[in-house]
PDB file of C-alpha atoms in Angstrom:
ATOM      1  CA  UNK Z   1      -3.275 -15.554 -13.610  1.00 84.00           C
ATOM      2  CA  UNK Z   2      -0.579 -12.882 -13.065  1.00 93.00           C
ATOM      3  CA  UNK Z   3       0.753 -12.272  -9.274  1.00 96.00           C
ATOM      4  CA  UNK Z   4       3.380 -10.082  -7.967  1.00 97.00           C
ATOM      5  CA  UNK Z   5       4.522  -9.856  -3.947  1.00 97.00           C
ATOM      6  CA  UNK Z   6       6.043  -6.101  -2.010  1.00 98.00           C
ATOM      7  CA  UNK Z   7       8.271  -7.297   0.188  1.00 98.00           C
ATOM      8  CA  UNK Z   8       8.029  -4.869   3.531  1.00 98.00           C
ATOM      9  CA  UNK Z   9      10.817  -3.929   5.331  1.00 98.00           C
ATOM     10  CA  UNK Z  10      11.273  -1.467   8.121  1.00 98.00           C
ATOM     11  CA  UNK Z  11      11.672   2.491   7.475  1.00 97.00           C
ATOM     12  CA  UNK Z  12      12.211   4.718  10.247  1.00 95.00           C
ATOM     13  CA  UNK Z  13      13.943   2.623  12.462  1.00 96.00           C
ATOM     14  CA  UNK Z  14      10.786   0.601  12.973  1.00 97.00           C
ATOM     15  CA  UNK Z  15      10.434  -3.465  13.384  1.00 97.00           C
ATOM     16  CA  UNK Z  16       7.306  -3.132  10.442  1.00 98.00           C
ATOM     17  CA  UNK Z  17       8.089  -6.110   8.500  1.00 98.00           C
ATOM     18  CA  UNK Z  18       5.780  -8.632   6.209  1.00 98.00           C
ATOM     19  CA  UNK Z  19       4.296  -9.197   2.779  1.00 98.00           C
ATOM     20  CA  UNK Z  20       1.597  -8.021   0.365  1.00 98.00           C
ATOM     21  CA  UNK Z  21       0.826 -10.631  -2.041  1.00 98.00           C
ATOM     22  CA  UNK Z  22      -1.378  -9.934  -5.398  1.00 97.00           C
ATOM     23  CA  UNK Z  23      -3.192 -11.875  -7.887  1.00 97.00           C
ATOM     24  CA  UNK Z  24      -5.295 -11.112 -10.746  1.00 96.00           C
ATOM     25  CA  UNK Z  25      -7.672 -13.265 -12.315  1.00 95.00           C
ATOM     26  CA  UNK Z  26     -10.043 -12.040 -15.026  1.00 95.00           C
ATOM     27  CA  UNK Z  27      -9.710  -8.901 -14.356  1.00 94.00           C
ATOM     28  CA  UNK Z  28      -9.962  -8.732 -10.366  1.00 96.00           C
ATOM     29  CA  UNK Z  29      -6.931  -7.917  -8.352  1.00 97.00           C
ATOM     30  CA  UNK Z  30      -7.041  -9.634  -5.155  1.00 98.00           C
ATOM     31  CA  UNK Z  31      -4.444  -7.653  -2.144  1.00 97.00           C
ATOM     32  CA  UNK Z  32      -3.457  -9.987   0.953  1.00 98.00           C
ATOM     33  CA  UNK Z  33      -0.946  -8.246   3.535  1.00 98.00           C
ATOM     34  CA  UNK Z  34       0.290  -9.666   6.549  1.00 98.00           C
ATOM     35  CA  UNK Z  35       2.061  -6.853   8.644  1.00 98.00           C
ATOM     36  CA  UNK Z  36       4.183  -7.715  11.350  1.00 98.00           C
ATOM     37  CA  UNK Z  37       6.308  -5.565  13.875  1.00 98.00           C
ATOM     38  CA  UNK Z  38       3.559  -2.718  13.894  1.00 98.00           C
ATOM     39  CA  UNK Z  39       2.421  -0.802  17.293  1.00 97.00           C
ATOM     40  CA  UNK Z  40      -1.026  -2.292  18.302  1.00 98.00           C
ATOM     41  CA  UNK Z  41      -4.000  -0.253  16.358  1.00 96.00           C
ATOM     42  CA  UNK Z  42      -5.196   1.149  12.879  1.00 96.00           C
ATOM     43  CA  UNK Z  43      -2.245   1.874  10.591  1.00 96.00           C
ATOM     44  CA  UNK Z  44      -2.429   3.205   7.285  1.00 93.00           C
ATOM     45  CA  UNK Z  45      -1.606   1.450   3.876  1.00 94.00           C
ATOM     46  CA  UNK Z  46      -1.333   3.117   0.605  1.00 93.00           C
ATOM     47  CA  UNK Z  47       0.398   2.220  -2.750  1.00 94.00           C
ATOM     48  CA  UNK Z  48       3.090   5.314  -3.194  1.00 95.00           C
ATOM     49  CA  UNK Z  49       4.120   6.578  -7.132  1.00 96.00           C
ATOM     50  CA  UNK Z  50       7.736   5.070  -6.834  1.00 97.00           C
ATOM     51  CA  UNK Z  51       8.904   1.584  -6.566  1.00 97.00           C
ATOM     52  CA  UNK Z  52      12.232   3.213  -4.397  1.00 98.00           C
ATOM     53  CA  UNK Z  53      12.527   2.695  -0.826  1.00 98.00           C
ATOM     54  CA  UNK Z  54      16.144   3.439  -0.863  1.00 98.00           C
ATOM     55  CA  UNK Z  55      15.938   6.146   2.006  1.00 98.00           C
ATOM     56  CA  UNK Z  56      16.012   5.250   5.250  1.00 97.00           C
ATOM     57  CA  UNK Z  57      12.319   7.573   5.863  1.00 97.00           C
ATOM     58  CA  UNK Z  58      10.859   5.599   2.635  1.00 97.00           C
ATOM     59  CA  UNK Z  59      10.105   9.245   1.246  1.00 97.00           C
ATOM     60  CA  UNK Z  60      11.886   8.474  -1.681  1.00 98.00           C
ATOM     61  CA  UNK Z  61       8.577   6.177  -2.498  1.00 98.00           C
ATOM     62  CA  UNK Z  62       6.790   9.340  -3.159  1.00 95.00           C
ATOM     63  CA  UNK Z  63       3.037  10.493  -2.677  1.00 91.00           C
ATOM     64  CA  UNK Z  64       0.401   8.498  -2.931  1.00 88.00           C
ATOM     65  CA  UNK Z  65      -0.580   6.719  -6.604  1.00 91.00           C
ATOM     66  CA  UNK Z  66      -2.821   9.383  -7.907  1.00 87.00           C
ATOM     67  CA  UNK Z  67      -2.746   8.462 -11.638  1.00 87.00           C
ATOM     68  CA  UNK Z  68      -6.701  10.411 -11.616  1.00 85.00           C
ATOM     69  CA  UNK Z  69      -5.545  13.146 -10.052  1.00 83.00           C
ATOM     70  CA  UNK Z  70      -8.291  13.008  -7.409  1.00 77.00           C
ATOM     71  CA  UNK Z  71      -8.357  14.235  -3.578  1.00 74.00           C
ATOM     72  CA  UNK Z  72      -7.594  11.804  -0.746  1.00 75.00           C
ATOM     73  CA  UNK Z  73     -10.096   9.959   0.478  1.00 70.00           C
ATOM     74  CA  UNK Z  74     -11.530   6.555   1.862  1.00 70.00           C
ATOM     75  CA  UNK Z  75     -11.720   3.725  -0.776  1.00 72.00           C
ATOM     76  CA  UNK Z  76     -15.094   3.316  -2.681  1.00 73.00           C
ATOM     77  CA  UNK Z  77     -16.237   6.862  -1.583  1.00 69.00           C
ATOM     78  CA  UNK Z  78     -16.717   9.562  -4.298  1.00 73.00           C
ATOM     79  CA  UNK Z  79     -13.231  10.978  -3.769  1.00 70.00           C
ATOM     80  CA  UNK Z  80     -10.108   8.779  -3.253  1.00 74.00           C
ATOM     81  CA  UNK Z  81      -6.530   8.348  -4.862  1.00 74.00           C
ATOM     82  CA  UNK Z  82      -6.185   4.443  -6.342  1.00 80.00           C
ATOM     83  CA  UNK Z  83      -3.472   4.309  -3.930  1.00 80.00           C
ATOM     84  CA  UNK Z  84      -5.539   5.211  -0.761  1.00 83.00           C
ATOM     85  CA  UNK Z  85      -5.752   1.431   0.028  1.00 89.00           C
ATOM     86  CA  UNK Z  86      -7.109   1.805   4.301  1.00 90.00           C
ATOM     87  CA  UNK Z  87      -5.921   0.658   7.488  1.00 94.00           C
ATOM     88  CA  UNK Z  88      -4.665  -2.631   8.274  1.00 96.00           C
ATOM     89  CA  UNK Z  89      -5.751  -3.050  12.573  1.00 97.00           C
ATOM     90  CA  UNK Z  90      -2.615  -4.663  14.077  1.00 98.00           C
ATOM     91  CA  UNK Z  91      -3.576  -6.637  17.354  1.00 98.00           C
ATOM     92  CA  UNK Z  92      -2.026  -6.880  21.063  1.00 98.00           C
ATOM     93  CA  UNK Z  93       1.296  -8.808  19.056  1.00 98.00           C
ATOM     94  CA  UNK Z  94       1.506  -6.204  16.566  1.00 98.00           C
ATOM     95  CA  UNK Z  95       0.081  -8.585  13.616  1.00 98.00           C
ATOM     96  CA  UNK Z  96      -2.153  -7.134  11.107  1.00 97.00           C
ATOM     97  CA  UNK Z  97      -3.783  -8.614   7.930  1.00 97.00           C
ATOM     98  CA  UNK Z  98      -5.805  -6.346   5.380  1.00 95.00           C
ATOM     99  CA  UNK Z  99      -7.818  -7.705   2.271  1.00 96.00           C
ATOM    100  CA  UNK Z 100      -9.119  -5.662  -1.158  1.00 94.00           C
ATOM    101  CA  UNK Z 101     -10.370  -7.112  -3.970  1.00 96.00           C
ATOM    102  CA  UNK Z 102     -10.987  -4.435  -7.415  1.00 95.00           C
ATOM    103  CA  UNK Z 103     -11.122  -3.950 -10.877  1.00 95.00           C
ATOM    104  CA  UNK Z 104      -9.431  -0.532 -10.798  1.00 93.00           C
ATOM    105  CA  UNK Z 105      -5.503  -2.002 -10.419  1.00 95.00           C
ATOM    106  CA  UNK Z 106      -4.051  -4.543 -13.096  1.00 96.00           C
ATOM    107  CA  UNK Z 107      -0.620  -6.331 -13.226  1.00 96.00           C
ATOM    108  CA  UNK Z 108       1.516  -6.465 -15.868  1.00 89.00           C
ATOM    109  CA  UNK Z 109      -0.931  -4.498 -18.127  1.00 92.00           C
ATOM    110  CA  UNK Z 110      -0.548  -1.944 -20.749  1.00 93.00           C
ATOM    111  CA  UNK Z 111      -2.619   0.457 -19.092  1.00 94.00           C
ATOM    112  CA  UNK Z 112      -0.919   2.944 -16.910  1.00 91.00           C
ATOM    113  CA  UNK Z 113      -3.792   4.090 -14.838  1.00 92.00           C
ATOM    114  CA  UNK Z 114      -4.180   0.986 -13.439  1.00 95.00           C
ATOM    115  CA  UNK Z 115      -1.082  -1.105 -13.384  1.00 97.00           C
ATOM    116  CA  UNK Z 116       1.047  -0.927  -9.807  1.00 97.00           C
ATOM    117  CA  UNK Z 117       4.076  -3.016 -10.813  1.00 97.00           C
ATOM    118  CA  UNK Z 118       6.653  -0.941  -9.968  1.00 97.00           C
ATOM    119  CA  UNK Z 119       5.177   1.248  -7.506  1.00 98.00           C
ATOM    120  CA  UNK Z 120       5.383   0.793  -3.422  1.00 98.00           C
ATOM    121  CA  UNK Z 121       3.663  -0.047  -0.514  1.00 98.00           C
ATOM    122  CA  UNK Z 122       3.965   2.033   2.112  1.00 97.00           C
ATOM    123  CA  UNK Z 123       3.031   1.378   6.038  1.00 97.00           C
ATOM    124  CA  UNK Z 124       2.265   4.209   7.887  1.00 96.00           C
ATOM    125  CA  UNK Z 125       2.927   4.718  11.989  1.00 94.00           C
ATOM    126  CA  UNK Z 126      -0.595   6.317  12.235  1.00 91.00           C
ATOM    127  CA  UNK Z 127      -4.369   5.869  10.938  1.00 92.00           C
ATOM    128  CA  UNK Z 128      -5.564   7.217   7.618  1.00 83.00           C
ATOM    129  CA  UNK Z 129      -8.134   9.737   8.838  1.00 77.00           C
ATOM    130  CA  UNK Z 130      -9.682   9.362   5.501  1.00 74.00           C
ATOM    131  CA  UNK Z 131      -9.897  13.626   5.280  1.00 72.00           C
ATOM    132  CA  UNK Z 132      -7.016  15.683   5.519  1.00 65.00           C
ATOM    133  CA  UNK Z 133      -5.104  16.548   2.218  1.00 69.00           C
ATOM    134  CA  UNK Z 134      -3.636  14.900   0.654  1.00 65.00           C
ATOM    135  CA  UNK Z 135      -2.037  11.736   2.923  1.00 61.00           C
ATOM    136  CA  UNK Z 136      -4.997  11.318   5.184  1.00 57.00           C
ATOM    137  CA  UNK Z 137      -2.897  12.935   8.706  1.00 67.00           C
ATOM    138  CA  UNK Z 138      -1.213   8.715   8.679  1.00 81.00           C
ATOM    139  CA  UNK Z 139       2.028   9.855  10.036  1.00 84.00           C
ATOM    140  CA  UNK Z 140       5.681   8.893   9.054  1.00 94.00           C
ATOM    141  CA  UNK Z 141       6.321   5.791   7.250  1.00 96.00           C
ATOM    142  CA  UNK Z 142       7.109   2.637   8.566  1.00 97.00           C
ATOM    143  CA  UNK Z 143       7.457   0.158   6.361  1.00 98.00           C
ATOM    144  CA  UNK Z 144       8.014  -0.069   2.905  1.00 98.00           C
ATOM    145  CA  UNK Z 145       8.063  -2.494  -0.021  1.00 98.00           C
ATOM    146  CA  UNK Z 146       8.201  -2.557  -4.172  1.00 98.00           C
ATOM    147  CA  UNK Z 147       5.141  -4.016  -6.245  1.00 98.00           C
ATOM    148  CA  UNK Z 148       7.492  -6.773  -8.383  1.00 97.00           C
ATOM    149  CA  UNK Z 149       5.982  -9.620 -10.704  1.00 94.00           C
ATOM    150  CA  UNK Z 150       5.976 -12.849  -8.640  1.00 87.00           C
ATOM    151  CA  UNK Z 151       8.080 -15.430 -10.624  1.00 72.00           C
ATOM    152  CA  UNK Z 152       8.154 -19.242  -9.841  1.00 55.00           C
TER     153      UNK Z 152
END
């Protein structure tokens, strides 16, 4: 079993703070975030290209993962980047917790379609719409956090 943690940490002078854990296991990768800090209501979450979230907007995270070179779109529909993860729904406290389970990510594997070590996660102040080109209309960034191999 391979697992690797993004560490979120406030961008944009927000409080968006928390962890996205993964694990894979034959194949699967299974996502677990736990968001805290967020406004309450849908906010978008999305692997970026970069693992950088030296700027203090997180652009320096870049666009979404694309590695098909797809449009935006929901996950599972015809049409969606491999970063285009959803919306995590933060409650009255501003908690939020979003799970995804797949075969199209890996860890630690040769394959750079699929691997997202070294890429971002990126929290976004607004909902992914799901439609408008190419970030889904999910507003500034938040939060953000690098994809790293989980050592014990």
């Amino acid at each position: 079993m391979f697992e690797a943690i993004s560490n979120i940490n406030p961008a944009n002078n927000s409080t968006a703070n928390g962890s996205v854990h993964f694990t894979e296991l034959n194949g699967i990768v299974e996502l677990n975030a736990s968001i805290n800090g967020l406004t309450p209501g849908n906010h978008a979450i999305h692997i970026h290209e970069f693992g950088d979230c030296s700027s203090f907007d997180a652009k320096s995270a870049g666009g979404h993962w694309n590695p098909k070179h797809t449009s935006h779109g929901e996950w599972g529909n015809d049409h969606f980047h491999l970063g285009d993860i959803g919306n995590i729904i933060a409650d009255s406290n501003g908690f939020g917790e979003f799970s995804l389970k797949t075969n199209l990510w890996c860890l630690n594997c040769n394959d750079s379609s699929k691997n997202i070590i070294g890429k971002s996660i990126i929290i976004h102040a607004s909902a992914d719409d799901f439609t408008s080109q190419p970030s889904g209309a999910a507003g500034k960034r938040i939060g953000c956090g690098i994809i790293e191999n989980k050592f014990e």
